[in-house]
Tab-separated table of C-alpha atoms and ligand atoms in Angstrom:
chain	number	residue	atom	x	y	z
X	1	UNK	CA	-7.687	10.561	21.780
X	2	UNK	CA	-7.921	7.579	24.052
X	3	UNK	CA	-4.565	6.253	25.732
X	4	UNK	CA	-5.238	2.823	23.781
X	5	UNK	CA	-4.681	5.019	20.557
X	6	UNK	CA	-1.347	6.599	21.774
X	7	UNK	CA	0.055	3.105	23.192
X	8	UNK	CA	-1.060	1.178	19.618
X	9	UNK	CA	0.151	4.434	17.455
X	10	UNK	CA	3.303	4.012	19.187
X	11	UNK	CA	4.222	0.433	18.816
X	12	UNK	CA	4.227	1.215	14.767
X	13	UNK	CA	7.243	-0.422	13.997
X	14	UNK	CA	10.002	-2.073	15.532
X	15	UNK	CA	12.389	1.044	15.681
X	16	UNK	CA	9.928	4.004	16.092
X	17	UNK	CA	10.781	4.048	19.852
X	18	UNK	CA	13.227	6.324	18.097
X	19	UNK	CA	10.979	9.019	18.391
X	20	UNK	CA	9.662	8.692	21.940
X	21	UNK	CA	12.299	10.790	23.401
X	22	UNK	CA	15.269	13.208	22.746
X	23	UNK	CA	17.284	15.570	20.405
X	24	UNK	CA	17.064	14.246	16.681
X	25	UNK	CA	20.358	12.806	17.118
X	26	UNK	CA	19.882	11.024	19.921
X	27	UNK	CA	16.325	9.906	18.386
X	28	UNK	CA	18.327	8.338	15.375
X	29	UNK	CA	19.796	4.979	15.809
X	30	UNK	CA	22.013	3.711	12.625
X	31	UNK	CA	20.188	0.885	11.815
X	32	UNK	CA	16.607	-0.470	10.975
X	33	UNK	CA	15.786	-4.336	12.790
X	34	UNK	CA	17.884	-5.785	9.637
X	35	UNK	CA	21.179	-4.018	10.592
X	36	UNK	CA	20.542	-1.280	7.613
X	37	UNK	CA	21.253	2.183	7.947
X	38	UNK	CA	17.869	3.566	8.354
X	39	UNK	CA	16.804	7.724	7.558
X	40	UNK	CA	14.236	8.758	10.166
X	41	UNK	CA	13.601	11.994	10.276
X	42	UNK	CA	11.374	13.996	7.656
X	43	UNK	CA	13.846	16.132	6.487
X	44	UNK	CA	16.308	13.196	5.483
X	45	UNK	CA	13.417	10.824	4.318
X	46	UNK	CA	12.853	14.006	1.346
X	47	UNK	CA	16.050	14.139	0.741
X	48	UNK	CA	16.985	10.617	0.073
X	49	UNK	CA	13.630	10.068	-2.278
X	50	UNK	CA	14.281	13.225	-4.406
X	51	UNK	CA	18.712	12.538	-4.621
X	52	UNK	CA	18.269	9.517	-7.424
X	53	UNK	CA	22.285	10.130	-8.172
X	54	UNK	CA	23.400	9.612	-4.833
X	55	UNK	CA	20.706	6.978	-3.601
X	56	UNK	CA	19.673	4.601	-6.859
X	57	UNK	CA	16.222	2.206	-6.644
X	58	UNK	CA	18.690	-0.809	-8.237
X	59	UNK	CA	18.364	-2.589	-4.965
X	60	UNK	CA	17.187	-6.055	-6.467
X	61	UNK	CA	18.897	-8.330	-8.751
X	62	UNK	CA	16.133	-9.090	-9.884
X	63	UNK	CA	13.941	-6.954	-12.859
X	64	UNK	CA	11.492	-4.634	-11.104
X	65	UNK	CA	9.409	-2.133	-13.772
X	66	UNK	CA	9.161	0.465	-12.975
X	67	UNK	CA	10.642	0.874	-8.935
X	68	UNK	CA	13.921	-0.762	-9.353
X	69	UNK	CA	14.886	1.558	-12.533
X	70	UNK	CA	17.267	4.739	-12.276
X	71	UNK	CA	17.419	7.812	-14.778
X	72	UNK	CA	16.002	8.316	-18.141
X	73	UNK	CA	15.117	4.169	-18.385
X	74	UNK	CA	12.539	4.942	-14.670
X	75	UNK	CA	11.101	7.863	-16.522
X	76	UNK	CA	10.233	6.363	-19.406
X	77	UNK	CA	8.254	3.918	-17.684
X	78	UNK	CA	6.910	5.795	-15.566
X	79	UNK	CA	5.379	8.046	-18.728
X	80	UNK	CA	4.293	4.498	-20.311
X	81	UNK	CA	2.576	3.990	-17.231
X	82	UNK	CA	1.032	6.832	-16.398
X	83	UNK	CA	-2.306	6.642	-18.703
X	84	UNK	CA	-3.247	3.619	-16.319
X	85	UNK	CA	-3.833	5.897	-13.542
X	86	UNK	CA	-5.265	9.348	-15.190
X	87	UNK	CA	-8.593	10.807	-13.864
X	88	UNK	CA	-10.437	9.223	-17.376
X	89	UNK	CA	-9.314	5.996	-16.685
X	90	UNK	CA	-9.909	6.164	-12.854
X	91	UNK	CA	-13.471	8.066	-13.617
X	92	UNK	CA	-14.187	5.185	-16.033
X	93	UNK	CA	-13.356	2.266	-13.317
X	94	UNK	CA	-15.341	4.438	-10.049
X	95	UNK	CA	-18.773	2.810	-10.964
X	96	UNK	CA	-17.281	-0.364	-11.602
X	97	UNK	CA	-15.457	-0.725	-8.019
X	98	UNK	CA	-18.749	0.969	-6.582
X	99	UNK	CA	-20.622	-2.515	-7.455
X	100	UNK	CA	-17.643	-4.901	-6.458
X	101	UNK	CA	-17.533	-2.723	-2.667
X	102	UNK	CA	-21.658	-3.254	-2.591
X	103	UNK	CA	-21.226	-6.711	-3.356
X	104	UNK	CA	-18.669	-7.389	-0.434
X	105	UNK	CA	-20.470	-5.285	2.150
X	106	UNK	CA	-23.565	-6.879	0.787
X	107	UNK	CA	-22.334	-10.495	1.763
X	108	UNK	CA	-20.525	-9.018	5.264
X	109	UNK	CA	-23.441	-10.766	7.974
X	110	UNK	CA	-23.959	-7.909	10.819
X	111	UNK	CA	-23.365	-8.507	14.594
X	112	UNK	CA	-20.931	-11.405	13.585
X	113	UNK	CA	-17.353	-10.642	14.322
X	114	UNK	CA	-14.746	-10.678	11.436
X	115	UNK	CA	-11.261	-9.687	10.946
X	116	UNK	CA	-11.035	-6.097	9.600
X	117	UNK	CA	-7.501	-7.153	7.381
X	118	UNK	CA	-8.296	-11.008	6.295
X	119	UNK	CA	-12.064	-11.003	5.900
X	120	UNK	CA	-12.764	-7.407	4.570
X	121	UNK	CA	-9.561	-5.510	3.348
X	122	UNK	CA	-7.403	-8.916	1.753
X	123	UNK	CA	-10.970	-9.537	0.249
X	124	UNK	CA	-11.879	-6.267	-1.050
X	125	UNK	CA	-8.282	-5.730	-2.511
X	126	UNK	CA	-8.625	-8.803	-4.500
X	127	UNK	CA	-11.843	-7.982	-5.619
X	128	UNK	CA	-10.992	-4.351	-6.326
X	129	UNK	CA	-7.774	-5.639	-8.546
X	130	UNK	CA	-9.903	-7.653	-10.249
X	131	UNK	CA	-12.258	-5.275	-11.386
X	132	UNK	CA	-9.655	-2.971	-12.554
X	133	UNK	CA	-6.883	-5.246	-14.244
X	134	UNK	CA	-9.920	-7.177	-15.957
X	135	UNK	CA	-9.005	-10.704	-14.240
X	136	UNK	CA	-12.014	-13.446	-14.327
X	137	UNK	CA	-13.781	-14.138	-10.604
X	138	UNK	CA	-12.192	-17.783	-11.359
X	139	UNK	CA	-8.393	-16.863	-9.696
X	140	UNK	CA	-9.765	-14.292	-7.267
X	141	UNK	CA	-9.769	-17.259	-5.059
X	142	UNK	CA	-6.133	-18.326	-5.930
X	143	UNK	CA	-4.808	-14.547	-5.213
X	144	UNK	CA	-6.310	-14.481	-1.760
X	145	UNK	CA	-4.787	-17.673	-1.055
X	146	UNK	CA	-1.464	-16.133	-2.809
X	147	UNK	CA	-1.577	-12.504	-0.477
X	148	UNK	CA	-1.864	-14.662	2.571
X	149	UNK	CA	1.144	-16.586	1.828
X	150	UNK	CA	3.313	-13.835	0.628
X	151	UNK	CA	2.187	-12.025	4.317
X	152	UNK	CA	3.290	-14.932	5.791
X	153	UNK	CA	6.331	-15.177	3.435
X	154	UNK	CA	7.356	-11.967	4.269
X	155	UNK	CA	7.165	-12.215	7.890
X	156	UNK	CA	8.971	-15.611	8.295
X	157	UNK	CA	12.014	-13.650	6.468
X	158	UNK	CA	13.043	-17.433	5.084
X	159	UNK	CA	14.441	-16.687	1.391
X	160	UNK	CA	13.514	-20.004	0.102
X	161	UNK	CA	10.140	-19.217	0.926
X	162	UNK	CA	9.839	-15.877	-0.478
X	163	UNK	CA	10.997	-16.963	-3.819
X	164	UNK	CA	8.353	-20.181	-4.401
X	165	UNK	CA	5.672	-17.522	-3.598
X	166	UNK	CA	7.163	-14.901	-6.167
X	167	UNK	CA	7.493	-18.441	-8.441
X	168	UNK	CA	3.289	-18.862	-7.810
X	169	UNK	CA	2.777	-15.351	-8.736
X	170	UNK	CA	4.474	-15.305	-12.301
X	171	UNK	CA	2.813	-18.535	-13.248
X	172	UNK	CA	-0.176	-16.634	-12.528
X	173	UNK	CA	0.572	-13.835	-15.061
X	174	UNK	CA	2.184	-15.543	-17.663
X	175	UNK	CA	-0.865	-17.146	-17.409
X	176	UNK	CA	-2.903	-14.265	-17.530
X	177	UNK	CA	-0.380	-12.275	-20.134
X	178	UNK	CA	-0.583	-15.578	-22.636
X	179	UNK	CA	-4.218	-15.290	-23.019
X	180	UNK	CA	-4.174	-11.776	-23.556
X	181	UNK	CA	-1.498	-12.328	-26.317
X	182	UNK	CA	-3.792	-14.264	-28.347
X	183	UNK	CA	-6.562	-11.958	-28.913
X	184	UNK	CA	-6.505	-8.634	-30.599
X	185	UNK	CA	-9.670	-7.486	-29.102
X	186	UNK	CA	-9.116	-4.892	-26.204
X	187	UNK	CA	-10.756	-5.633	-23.382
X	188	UNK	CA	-9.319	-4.609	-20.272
X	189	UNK	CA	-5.986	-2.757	-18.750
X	190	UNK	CA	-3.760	-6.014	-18.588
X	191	UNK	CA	-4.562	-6.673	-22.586
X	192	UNK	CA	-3.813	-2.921	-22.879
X	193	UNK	CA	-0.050	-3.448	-21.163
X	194	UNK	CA	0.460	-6.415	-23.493
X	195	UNK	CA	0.248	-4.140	-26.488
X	196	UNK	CA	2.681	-1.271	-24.737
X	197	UNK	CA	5.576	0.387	-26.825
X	198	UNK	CA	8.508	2.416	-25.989
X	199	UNK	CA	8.576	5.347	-27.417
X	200	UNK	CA	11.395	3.690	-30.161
X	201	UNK	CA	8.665	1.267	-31.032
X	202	UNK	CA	10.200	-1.834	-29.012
X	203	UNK	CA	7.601	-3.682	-27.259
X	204	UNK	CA	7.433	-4.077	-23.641
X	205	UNK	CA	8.527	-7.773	-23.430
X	206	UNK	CA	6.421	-10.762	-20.805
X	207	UNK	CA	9.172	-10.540	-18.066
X	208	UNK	CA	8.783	-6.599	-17.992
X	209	UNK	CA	4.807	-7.331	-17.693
X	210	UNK	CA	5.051	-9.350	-15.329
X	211	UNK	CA	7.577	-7.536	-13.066
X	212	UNK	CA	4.740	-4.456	-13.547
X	213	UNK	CA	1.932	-6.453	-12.587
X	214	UNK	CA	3.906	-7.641	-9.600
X	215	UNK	CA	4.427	-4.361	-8.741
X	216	UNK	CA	1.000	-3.352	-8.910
X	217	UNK	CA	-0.324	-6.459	-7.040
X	218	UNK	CA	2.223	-6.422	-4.505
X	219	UNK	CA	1.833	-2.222	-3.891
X	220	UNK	CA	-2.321	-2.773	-4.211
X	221	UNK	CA	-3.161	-6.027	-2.567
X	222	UNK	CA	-0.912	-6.363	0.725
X	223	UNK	CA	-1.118	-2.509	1.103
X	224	UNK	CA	-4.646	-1.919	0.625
X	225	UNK	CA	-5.696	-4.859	2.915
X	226	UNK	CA	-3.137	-3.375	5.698
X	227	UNK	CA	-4.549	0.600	5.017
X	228	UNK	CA	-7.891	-1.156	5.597
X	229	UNK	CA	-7.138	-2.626	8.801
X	230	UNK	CA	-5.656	0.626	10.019
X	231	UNK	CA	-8.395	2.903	9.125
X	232	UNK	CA	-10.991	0.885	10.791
X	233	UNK	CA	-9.031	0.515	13.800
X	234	UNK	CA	-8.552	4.214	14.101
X	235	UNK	CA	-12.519	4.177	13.145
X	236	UNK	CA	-13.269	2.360	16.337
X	237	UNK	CA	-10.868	4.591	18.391
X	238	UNK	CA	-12.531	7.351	16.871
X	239	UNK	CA	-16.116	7.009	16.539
X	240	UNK	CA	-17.315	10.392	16.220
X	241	UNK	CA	-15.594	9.936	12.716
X	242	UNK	CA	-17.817	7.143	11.725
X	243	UNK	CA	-20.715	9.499	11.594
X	244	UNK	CA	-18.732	12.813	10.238
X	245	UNK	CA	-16.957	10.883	7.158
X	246	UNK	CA	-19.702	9.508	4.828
X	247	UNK	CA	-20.976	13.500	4.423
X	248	UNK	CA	-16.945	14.752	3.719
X	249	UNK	CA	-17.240	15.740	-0.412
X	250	UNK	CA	-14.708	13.390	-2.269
X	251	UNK	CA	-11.460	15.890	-1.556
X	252	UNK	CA	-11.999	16.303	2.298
X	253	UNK	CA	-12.383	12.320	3.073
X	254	UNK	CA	-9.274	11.700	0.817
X	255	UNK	CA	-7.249	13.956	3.240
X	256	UNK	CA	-9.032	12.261	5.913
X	257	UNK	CA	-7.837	8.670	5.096
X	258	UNK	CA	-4.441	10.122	3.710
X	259	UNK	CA	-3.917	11.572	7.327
X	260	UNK	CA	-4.863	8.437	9.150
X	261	UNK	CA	-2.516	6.510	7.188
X	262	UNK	CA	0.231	9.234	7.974
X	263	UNK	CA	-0.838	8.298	12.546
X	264	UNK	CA	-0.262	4.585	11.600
X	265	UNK	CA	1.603	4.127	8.349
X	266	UNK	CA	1.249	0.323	7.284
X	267	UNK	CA	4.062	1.090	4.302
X	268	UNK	CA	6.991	0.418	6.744
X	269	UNK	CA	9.708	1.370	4.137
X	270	UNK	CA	12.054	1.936	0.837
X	271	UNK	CA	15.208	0.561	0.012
X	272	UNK	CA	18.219	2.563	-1.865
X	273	UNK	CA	21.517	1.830	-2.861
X	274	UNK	CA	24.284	4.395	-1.830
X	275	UNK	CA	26.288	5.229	-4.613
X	276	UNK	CA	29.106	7.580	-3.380
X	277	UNK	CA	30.273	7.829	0.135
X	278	UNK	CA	27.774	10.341	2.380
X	279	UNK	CA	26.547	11.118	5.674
X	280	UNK	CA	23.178	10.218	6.764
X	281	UNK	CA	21.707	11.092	9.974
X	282	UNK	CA	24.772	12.168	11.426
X	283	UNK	CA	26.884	9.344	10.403
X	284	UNK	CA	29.101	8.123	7.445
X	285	UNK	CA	27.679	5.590	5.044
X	286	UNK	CA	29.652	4.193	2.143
X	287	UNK	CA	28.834	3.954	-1.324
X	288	UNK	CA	27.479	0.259	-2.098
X	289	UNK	CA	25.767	0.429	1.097
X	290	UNK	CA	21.862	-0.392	0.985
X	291	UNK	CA	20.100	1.714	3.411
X	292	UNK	CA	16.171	2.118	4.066
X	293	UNK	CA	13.969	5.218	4.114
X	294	UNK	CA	11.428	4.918	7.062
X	295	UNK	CA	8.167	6.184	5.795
X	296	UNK	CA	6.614	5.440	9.276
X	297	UNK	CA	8.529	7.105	11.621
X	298	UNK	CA	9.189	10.153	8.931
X	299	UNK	CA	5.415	10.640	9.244
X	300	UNK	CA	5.483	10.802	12.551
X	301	UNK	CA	8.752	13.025	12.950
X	302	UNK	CA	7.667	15.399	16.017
X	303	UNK	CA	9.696	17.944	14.585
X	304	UNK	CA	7.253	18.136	11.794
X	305	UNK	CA	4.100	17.352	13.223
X	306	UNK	CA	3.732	18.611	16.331
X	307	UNK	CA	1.928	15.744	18.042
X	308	UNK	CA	2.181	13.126	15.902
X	309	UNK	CA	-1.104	11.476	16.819
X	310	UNK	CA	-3.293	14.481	16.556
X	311	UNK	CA	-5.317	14.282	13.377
X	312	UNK	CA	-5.019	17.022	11.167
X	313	UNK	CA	-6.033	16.361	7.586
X	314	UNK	CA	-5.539	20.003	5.777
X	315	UNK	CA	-3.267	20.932	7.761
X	316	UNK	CA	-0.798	17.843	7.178
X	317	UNK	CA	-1.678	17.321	3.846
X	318	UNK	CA	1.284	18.902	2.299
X	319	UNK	CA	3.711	17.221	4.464
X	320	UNK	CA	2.028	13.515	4.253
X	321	UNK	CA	4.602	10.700	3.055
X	322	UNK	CA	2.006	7.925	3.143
X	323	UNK	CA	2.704	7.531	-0.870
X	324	UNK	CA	6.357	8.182	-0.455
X	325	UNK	CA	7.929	11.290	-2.428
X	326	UNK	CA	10.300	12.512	-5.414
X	327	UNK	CA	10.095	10.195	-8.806
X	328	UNK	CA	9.768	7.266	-7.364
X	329	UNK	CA	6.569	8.436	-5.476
X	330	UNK	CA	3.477	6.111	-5.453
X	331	UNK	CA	1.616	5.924	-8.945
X	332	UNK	CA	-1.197	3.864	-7.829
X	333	UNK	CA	-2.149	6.823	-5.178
X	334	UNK	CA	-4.730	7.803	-7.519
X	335	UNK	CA	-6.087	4.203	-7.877
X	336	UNK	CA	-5.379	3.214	-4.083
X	337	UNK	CA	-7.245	6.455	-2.749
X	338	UNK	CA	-10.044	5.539	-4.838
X	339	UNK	CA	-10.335	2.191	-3.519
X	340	UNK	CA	-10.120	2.948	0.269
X	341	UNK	CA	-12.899	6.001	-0.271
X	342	UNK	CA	-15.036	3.672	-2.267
X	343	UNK	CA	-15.227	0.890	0.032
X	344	UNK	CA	-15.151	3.138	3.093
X	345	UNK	CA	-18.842	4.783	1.770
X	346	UNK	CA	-19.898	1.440	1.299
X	347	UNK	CA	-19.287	0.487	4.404
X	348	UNK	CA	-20.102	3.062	6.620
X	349	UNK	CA	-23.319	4.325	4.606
X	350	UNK	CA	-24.833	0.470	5.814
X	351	UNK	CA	-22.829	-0.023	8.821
X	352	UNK	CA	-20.856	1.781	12.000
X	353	UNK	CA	-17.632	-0.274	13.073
X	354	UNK	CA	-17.365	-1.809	16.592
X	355	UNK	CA	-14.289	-4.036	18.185
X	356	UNK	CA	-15.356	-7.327	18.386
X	357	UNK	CA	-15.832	-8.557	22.031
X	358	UNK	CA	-13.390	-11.525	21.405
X	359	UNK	CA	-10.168	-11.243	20.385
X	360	UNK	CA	-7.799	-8.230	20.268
X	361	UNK	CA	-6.450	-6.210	17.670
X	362	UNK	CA	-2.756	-7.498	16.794
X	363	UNK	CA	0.238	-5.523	15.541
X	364	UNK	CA	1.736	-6.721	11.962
X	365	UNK	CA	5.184	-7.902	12.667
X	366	UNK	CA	8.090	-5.702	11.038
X	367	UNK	CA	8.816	-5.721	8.142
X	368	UNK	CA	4.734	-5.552	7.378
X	369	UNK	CA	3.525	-2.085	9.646
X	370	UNK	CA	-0.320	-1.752	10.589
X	371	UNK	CA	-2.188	-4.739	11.884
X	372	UNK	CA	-2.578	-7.913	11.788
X	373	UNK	CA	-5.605	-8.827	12.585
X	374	UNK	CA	-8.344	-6.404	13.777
X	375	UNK	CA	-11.425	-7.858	15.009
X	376	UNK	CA	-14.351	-6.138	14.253
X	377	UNK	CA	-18.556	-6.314	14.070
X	378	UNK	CA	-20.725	-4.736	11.595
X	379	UNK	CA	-23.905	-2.671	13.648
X	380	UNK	CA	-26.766	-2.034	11.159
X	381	UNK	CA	-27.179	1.903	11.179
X	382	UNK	CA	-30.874	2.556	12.704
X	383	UNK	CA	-32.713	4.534	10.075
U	1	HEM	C1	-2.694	1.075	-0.862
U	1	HEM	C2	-1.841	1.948	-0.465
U	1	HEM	C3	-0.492	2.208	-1.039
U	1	HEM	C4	0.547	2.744	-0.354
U	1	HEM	C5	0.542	3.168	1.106
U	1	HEM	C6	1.669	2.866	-1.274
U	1	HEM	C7	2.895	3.420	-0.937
U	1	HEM	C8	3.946	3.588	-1.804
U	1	HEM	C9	5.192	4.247	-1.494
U	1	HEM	C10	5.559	4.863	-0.152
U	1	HEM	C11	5.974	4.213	-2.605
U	1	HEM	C12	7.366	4.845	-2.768
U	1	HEM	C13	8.437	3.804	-2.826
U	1	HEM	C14	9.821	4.385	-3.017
U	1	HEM	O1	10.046	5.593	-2.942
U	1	HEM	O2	10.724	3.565	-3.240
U	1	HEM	C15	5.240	3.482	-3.609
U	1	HEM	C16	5.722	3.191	-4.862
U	1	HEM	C17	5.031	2.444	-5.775
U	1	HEM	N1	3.700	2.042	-5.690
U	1	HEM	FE1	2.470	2.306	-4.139
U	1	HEM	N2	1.295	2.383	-2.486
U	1	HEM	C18	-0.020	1.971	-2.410
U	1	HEM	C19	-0.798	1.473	-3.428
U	1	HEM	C20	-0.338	1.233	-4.691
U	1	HEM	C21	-1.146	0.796	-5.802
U	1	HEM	C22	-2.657	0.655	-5.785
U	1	HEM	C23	-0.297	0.607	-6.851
U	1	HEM	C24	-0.578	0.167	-8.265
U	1	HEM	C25	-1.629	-0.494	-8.632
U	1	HEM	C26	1.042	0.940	-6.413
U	1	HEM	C27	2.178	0.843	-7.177
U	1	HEM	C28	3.404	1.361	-6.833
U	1	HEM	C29	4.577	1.294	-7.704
U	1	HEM	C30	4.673	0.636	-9.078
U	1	HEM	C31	5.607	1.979	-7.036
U	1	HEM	C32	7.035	2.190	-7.509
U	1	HEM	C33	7.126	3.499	-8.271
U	1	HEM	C34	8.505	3.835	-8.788
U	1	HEM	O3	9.488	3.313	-8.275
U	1	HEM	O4	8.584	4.647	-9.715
U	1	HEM	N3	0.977	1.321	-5.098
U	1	HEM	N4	3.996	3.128	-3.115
């Protein structure tokens, strides 16, 4: 591994210095860059995902189906949910995302630098969502326009701002959800989730719909452009990989991305709510308190993995928390995996990945982890 690799691995997020040096206790400070009490270490990142009693997902005042939902009420959606993401439906949608990842690489001009997050991964997760939720090519355009100003929303930390782009983003549904309403002819996943039940027979109502679909957009599209950015940085760093990965089977390049993700982590972290008083990383917290579980540096806890950088996919498998853990672990892994391995054969069975000569690759700003821009050029493979 290259020293570049180290220093960039390194500078993951704003408080992962914590694990540059020292006991555990030493390595934990109390708080993440927003003054909350923040678990580090591997051990206490588990623990906090799998205690829902102790640490509740209600961290929003606003409605958020299914991750801000406690109990038997998070369960139930979650079961709802779940048929969205089996292997049938998945198996169903491969050849379909196959043809939107050709088309993309298709239109990608070699030798001409581009921007590895913006211009390929924001693109392709658009695209990709699309295809899968059964949206029309005709607000593809809008939503890429919508996931850069949400980035940009979420960076500038101004509340105001945050909120008009979450306003955008339900006009869009209710949009979508209203036309879906009026036909009874199924057609595609987000018709499907307009006809949902509980298992009492209530139907899922439009502000539950939408809250899923933000969800989903907001865990697909902003994470799915960042994971792209990531693994084609580490791509460059690495290029011995860019010729080994397109013959990995399905299961091996899976672990391979999964393992990538766990170096350079792009989903920074979770929020909880503290519901009695408890101790976390060697200090008290008090019930009421809202405190964050750091997937990033938990990945890269040297107490678990050895050297953090050194890239072990079956052997770190088990212990990867790219897709977060306990109930409230990722559902769209299924869906997300598919989408990076997809476009990643696309890519590399046409292309190998270079660093453009102008322009450097740019950390995302915390709260966003991976890059921010990472300019790259597309070499035709010789024959
Ligand atoms: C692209 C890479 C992705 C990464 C790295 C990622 C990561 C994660 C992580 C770490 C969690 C756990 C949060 C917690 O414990 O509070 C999570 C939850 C979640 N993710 Fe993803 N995710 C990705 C893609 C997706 C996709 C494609 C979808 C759906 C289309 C999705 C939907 C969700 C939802 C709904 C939850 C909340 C689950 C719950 O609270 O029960 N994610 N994700």
């Amino acid at each position: 591994m290259s020293d570049t690799t180290r220093r960039s691995a390194r500078r993951i997020c704003a408080c992962d210095a914590a694990y540059s040096q020292g006991s555990t206790q030493a390595r934990a400070p109390a708080t993440d860059p927003a003054g909350r009490p923040a678990v580090r270490s591997h051990t206490e990142a588990v623990a906090v995902a799998s205690d829902t009693t102790l640490f509740s997902s209600r961290v929003s005042r606003f409605l958020q189906v299914p991750n801000g939902l406690d109990g038997e009420e998070h369960r139930m959606m979650r079961g709802l949910l779940a048929p969205f993401f089996s292997p049938a439906a998945l198996k169903e949608l491969q050849p379909r995302l196959e043809k939107t990842a050709a088309r993309l690489i298709e239109t990608r001009r070699p030798e001409r630098a581009l921007c590895a997050v913006h211009e390929l991964g924001s693109l392709y997760a658009v695209h990709a969502q699309s295809t899968w939720l059964g949206w029309c090519p005709e607000i593809e355009d809008e939503l890429v326009e919508w996931v850069e100003a949400n980035h940009e929303a979420t960076r500038s930390g101004a509340l105001e701002r945050t909120r008009e782009v979450a306003r955008w983003f339900d006009r869009i549904m209710r949009d979508l959800i209203a036309q879906r309403r009026q036909t009874d002819v199924a057609h595609d996943v987000t018709w499907r989730l307009t006809r949902l039940r509980r298992p009492n027979g209530t139907p899922v109502s439009d502000d539950e719909i939408v809250s899923i679909l933000r969800n989903w957009t907001g865990g697909d599209l902003s994470s799915l452009a960042l994971c792209t950015g990531v693994l084609l940085h580490w791509l460059i760093e690495h290029p011995e990989h860019q010729a080994a990965w397109p013959s990995l089977d399905d299961t091996a390049l899976d672990r391979a991305i999964d393992e990538v993700l766990r170096i350079d982590d792009p989903f920074t972290f979770s929020r909880r709510l503290v519901t009695a008083p408890t101790t976390l990383a060697g200090r008290p917290v008090a019930a009421g308190v809202h405190v964050v579980i750091d997937w990033t540096s938990a990945n890269r806890d040297p107490d678990v993995f050895d050297d953090p950088d050194v890239y072990n996919p079956a052997g770190n498998a088990e212990r990867n928390l790219v897709y977060g853990t306990g109930p409230h672990a990722c559902p769209g892994r299924p869906l997300a995996t598919l989408e990076l391995r997809v476009l990643l054969r696309a890519l590399l069975a046409r292309f190998t990945v270079s660093a453009a000569p102008c322009g450097r690759a740019q950390r995302a700003e915390w709260p966003l982890g991976g890059w921010e821009r990472v300019p790259i050029v597309l070499n035709e493979r010789r024959p």
